[in-house]
Short mmCIF file of C-alpha atoms in Angstrom, two decimals:
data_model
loop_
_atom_site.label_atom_id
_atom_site.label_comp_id
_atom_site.label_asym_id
_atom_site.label_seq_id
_atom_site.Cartn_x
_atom_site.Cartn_y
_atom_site.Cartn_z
CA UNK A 302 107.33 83.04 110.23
CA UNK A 303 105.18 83.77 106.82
CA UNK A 304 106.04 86.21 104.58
CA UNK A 305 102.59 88.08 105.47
CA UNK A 306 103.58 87.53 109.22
CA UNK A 307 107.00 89.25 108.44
CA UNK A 308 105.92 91.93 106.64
CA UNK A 309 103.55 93.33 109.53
CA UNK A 310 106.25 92.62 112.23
CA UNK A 311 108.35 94.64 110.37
CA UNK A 312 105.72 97.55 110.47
CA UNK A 313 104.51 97.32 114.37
CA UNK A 314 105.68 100.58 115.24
CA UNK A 315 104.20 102.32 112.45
CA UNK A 316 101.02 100.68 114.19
CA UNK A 317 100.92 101.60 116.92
CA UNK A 318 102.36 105.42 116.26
CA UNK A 319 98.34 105.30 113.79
CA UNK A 320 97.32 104.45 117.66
CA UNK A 321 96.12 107.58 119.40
CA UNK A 322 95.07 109.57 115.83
CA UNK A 323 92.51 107.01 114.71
CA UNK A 324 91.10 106.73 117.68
CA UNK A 325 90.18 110.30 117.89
CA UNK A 326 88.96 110.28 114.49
CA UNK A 327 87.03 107.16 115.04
CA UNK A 328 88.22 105.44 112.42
CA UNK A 329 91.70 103.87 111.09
CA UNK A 330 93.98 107.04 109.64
CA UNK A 331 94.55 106.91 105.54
CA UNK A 332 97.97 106.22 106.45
CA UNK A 333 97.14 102.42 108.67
CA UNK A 334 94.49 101.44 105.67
CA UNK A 335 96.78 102.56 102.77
CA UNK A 336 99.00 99.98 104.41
CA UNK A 337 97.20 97.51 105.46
CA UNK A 338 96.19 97.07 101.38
CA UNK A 339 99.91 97.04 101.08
CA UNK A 340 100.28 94.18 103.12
CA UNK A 341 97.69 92.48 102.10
CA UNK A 342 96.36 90.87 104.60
CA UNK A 343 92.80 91.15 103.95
CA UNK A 344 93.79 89.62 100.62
CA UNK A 345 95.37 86.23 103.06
CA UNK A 346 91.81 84.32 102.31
CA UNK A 347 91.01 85.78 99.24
CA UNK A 348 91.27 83.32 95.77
CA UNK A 349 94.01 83.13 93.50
CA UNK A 350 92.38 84.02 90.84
CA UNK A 351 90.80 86.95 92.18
CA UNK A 352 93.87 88.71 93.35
CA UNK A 353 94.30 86.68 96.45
CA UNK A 354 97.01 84.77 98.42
CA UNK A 355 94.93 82.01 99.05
CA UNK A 356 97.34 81.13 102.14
CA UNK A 357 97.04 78.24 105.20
CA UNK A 358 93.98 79.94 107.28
CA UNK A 359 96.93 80.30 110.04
CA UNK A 360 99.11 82.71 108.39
CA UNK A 361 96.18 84.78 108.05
CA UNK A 362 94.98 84.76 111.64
CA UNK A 363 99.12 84.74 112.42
CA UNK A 364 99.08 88.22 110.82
CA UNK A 365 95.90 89.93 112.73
CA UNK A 366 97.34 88.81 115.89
CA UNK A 367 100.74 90.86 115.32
CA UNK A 368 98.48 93.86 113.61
CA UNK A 369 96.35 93.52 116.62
CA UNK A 370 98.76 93.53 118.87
CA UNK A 371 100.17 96.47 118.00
CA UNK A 372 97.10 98.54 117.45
CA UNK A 373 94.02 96.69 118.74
CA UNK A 374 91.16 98.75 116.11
CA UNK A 375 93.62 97.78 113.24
CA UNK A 376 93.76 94.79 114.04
CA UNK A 377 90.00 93.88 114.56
CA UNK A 378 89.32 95.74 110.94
CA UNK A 379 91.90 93.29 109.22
CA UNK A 380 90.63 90.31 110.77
CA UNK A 381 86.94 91.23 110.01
CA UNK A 382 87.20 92.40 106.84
CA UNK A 383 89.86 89.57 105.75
CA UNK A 384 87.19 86.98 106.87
CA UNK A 385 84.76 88.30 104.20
CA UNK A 386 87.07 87.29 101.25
CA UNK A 387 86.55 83.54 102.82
CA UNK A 388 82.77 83.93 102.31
CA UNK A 389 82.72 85.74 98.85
CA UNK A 390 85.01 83.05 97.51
CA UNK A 391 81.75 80.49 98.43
CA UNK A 392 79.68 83.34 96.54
CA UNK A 393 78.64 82.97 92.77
CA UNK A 394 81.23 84.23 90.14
CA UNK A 395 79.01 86.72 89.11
CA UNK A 396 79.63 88.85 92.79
CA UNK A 397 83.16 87.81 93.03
CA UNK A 398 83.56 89.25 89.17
CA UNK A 399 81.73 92.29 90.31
CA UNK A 400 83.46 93.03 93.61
CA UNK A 401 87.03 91.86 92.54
CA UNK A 402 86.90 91.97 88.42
CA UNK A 403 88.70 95.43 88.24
CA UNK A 404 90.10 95.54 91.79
CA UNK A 405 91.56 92.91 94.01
CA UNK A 406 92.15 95.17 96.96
CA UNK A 407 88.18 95.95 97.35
CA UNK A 408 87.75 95.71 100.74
CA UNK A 409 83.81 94.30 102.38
CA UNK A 410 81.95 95.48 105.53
CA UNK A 411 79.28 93.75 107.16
CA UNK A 412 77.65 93.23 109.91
CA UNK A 413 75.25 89.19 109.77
CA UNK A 414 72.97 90.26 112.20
CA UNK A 415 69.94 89.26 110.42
CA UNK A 416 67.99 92.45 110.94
CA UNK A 417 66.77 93.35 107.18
CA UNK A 418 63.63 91.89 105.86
CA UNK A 419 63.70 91.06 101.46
CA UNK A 420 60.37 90.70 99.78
CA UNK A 421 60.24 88.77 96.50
CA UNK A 422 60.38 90.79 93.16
CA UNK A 423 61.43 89.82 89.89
CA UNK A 424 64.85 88.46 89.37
CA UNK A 425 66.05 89.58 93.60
CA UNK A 426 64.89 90.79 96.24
CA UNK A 427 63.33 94.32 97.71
CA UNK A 428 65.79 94.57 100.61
CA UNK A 429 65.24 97.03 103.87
CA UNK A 430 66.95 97.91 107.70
CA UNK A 431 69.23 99.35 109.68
CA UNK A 432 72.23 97.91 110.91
CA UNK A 433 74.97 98.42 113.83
CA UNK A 434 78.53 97.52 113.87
CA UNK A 435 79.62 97.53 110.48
CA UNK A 436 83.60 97.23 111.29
CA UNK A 437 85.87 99.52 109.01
CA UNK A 438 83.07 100.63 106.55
CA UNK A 439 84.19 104.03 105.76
CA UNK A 440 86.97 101.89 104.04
CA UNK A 441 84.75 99.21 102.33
CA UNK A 442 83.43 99.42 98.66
CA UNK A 443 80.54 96.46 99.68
CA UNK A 444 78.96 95.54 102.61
CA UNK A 445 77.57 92.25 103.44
CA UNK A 446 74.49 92.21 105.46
CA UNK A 447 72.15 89.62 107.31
CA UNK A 448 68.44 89.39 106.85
CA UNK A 449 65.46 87.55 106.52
CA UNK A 450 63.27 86.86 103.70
CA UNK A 451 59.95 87.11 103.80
CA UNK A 452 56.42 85.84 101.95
CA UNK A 453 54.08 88.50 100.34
CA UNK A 454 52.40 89.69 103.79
CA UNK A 455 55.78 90.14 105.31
CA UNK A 456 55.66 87.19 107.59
CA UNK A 457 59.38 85.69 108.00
CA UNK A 458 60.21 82.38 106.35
CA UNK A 459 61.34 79.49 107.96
CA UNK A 460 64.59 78.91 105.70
CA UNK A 461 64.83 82.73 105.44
CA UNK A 462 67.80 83.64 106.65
CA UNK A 463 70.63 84.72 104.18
CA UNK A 464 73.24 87.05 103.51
CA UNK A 465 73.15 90.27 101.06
CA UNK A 466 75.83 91.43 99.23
CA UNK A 467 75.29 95.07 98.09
CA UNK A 468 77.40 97.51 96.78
CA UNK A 469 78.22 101.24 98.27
CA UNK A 470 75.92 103.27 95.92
CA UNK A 471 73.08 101.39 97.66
CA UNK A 472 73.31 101.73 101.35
CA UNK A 473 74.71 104.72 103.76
CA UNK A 474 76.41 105.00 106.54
CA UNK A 475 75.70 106.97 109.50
CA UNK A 476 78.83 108.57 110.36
CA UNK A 477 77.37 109.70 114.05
CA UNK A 478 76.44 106.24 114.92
CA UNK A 479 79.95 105.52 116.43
CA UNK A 480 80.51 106.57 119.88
CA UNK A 481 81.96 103.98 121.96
CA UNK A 482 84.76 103.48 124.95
CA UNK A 483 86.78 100.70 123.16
CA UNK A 484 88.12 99.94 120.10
CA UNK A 485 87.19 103.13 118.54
CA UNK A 486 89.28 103.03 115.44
CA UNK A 487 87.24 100.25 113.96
CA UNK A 488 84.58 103.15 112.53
CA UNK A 489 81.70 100.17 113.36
CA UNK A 490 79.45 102.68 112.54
CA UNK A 491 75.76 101.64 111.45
CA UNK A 492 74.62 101.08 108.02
CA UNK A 493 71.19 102.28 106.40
CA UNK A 494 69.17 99.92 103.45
CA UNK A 495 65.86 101.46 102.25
CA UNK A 496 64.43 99.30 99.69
CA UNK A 497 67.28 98.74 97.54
CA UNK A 498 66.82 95.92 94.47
CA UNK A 499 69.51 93.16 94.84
CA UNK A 500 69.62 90.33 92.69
CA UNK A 501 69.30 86.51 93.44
CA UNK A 502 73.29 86.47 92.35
CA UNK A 503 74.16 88.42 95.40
CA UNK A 504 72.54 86.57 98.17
CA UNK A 505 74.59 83.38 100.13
CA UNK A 506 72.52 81.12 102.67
CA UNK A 507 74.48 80.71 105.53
CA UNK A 508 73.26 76.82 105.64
CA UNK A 509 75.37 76.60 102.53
CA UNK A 510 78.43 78.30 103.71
CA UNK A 511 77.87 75.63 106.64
CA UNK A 512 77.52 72.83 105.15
CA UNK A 513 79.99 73.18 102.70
CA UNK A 514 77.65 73.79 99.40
CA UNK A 515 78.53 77.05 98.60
CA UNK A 516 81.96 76.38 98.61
CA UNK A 517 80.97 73.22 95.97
CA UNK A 518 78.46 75.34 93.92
CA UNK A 519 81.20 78.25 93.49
CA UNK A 520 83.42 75.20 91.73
CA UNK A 521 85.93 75.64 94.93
CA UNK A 522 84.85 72.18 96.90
CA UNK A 523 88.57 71.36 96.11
CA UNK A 524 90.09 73.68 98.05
CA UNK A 525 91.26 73.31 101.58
CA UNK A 526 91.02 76.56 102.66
CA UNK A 527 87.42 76.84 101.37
CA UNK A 528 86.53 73.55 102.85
CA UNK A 529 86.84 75.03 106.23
CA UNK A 530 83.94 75.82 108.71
CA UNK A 531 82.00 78.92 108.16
CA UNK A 532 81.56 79.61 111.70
CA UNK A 533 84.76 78.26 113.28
CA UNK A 534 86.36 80.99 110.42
CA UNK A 535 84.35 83.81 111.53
CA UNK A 536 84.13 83.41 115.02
CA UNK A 537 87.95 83.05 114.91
CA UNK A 538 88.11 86.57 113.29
CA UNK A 539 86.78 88.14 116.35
CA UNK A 540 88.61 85.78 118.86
CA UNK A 541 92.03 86.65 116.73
CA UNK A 542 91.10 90.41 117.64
CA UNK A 543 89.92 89.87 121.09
CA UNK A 544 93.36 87.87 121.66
CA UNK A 545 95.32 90.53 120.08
CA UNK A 546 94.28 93.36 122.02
CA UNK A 547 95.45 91.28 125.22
CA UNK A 548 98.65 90.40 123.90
CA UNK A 549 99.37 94.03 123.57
CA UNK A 550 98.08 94.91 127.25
CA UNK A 551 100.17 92.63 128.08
CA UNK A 552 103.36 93.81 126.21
CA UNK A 553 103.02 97.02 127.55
CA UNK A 554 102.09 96.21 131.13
CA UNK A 555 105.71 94.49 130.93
CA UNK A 556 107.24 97.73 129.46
CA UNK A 557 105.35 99.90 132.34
CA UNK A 558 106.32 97.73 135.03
CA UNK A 559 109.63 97.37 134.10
CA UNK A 560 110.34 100.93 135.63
CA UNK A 561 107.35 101.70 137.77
CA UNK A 562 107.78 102.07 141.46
CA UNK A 563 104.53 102.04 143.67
CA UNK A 564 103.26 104.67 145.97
CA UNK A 565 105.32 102.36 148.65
CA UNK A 566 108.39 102.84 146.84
CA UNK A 567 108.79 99.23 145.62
CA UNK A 568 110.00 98.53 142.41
CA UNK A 569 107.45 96.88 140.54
CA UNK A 570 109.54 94.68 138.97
CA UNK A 571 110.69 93.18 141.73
CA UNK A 572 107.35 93.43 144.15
CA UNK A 573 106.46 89.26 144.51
CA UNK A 574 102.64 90.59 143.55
CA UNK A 575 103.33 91.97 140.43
CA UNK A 576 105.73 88.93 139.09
CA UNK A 577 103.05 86.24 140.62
CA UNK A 578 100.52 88.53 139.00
CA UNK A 579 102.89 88.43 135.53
CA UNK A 580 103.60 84.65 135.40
CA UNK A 581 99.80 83.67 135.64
CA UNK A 582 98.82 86.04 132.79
CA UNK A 583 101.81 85.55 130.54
CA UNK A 584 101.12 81.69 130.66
CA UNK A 585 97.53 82.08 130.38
CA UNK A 586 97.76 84.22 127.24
CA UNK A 587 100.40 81.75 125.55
CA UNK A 588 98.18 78.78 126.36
CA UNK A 589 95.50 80.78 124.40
CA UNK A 590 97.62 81.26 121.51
CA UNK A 591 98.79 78.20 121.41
CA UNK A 592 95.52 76.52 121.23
CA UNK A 593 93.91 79.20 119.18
CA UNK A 594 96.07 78.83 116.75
CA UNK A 595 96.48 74.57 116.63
CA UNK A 596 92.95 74.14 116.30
CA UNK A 597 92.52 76.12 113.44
CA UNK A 598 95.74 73.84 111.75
CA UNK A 599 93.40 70.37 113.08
CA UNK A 600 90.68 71.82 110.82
CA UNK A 601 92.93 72.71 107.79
CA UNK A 602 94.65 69.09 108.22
CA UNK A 603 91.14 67.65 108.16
CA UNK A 604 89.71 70.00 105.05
CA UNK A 605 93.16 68.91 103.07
CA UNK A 606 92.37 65.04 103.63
CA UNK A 607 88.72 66.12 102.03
CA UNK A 608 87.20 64.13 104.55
CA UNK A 609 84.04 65.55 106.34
CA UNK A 610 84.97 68.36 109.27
CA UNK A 611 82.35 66.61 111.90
CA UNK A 612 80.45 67.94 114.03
CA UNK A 613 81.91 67.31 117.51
CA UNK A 614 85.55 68.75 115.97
CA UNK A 615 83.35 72.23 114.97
CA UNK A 616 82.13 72.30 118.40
CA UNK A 617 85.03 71.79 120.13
CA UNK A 618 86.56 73.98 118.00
CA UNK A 619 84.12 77.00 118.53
CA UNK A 620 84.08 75.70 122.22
CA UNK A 621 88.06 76.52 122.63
CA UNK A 622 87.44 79.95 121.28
CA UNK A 623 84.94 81.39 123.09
CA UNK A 624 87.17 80.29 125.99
CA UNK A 625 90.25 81.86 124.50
CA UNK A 626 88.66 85.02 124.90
CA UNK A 627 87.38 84.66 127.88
CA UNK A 628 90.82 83.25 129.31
CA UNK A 629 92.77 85.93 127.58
CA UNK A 630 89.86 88.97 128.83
CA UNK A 631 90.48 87.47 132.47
CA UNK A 632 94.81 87.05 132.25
CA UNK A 633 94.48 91.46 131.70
CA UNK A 634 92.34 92.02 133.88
CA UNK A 635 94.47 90.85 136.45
CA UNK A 636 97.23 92.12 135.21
CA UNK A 637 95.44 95.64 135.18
CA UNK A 638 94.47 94.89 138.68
CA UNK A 639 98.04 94.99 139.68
CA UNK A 640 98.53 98.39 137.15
CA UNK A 641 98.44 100.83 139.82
CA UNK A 642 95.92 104.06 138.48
CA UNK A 643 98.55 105.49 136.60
CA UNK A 644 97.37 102.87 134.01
CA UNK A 645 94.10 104.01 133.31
CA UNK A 646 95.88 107.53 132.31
CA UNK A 647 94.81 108.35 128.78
CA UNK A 648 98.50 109.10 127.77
CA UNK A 649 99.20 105.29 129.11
CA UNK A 650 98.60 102.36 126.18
CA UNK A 651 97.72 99.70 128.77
CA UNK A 652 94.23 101.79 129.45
CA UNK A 653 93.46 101.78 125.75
CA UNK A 654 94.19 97.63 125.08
CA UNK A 655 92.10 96.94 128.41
CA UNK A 656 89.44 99.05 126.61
CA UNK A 657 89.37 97.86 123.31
CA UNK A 658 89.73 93.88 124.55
CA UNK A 659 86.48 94.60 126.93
CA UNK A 660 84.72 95.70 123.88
CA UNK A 661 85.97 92.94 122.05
CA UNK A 662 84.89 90.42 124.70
CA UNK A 663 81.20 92.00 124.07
CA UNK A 664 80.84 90.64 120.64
CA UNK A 665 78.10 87.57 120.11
CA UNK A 666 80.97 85.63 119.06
CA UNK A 667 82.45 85.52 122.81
CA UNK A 668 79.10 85.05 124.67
CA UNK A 669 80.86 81.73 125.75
CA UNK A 670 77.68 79.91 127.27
CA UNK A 671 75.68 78.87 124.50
CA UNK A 672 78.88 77.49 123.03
CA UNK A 673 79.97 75.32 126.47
CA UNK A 674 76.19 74.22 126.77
CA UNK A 675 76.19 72.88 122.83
CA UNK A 676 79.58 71.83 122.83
CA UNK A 677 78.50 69.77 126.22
CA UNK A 678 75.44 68.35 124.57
CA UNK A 679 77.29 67.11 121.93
CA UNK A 680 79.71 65.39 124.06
CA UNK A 681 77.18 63.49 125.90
CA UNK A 682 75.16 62.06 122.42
CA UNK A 683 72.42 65.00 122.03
CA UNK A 684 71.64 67.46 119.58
CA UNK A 685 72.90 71.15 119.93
CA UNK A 686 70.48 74.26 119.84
CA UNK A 687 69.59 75.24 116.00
CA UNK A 688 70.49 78.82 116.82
CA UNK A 689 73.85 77.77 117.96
CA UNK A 690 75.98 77.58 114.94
CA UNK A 691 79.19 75.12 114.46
#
């Protein structure tokens, strides 16, 4: 077990006791983000010489798995809020000076959805929109947003797309924007941009985060951790939180049925159903982890070699995650199934998991059919979708 790892296991009640009060404030309690800093786990990917740990991709994801766990909204904030520090390592010096120069622990929202449109001025960019689903913003100094550049009459570019990295003074948050059924600690509340300047320094094209150029241009092309895939990195954020908030359904389905007895009068714990019910799920959820968590080491073993990560290992990659999430999101809800109602009681922590995993399950990085039909493509010789990213 890591030292990060060990440090959160040791603070899993604490939690999950930040549990019921951030969710009714709709975002995580100063108590769960004054410790999560503490931790540092959203430091895990960030570089040494920025205040980081710099540590083996795993112990990161490791640590948002027992966060998660524990408290499914805390969880999901670490995991995509840590994943930013990966991306702002690829950025120019000048951001990473300017975000992390006088603080290490300055945390970054986003959401990529590339919504804004940027018209050309001198030395940036005239950048606009309105955003949803900016995970754990009220905690977040920066914000980095997706959007599209356009030519003077506002028409789109081609190679447009790109990522903006703007500070707090220049966007807002709308703090009634976040009204949801699951996972409502995150605080994904939207984000407001109305023609704010941002400099050419502050904007990343995701084809260089893919292909590995940023990382080079940044003067980190020598770095394992850096050298891993942009998307198989991000889109294991969310499948890290979408896994988490089933392993904790599923810890306290255990703890529930352990004393339950039906309407029948059966002990739970002993009713065939229930255990038949128990062994598929409990299986399914370790076979998750399990290959979760080795793929992303067959990446990092393959970024430390320096030889090229290619492209039918991304896919296959990105392939196994959407279906980790979709395995795990299927394991609870048969386990929930076999609940009883008494689990969907508000004062009952199974309701709140299956909620928050649900939600989870609805981000773009689980919609697992794009990814089977590219990752099938691929298999059989062709060429994957453009908007399918690997």
């Amino acid at each position: 077990m890591s030292e990060l790892v060990q440090r959160v296991e040791e603070l899993a009640d604490f939690f999950e006791s930040q549990a019921e009060e951030s969710d009714k404030i709709g975002h995580l309690t100063e108590p769960t983000h004054k410790t999560l800093r503490e931790v540092g786990i959203v430091r895990a990917l960030q570089p040494k010489d920025f205040g980081g740990s710099e540590l083996h991709p795993r112990e990161f994801f490791e640590a948002v798995l027992a966060v998660g766990s524990r408290y499914a909204s805390a969880g999901w904030v670490s995991s995509v809020v840590g994943v930013h520090s990966f991306e702002l390592a690829q950025g120019t010096r000048q951001v990473q000076e300017e975000i992390w120069g006088e603080d290490p622990d300055t945390w970054v929202a986003s959401p990529y959805a590339p919504i804004g449109r940027a018209r050309r001025t001198e030395g940036g960019w005239i950048f606009s929109g309105r955003w949803p689903f900016s995970s754990g913003t009220d905690l977040c100094d920066w914000v980095v947003l997706g959007g599209m550049l356009t030519d003077d009459d506002g028409n789109v570019r081609p190679d447009g797309l790109r990522h903006f990295i703007i500070p707090r003074k220049d966007y807002t948050i709308l703090h009634d924007s976040w009204d949801v059924v699951g996972l409502k600690g995150t605080g994904s509340k939207d984000v407001v941009i109305d023609g704010a300047f941002v400099p050419d320094h502050r904007l990343i094209d995701p084809e260089d985060l893919g292909s590995g150029a940023a990382a080079r241009q940044a003067g980190r092309g020598d770095v394992a951790l850096y050298r891993m895939p942009f998307h198989a990195m991000f889109s294991g954020a969310i499948t890290a939180g979408t896994l988490a908030a089933a392993e904790g359904a599923l810890a306290h389905w255990i703890n529930y049925t352990r004393t339950r007895v039906s309407a029948r009068g059966v002990t739970a714990a002993t009713d065939p159903r229930q255990l038949h019910a128990l062994g598929e799920a409990a299986s399914d959820l370790q076979a998750s982890r399990m290959q979760f968590l080795a793929d992303i080491d067959r990446l990092y073993e393959v970024a430390q070699s320096g030889k090229p990560i290619d492209i039918a290992l991304r896919a296959e990659v990105r392939r196994n995650q959407a279906r980790v999430s979709r395995r795990a999101g299927a394991a609870v809800d048969k386990l929930v199934s076999h609940a009883g109602g008494s689990a969907m009681r508000m004062d009952n922590p199974i309701q709140r998991f299956w909620r928050d995993m649900h939600i989870a399950l609805g981000h773009g990085a689980n919609v697992a059919e794009p990814i089977y039909e590219a990752a099938g493509t691929i298999t059989f010789g062709g060429e994957p979708p453009k908007n399918v990213r690997m």
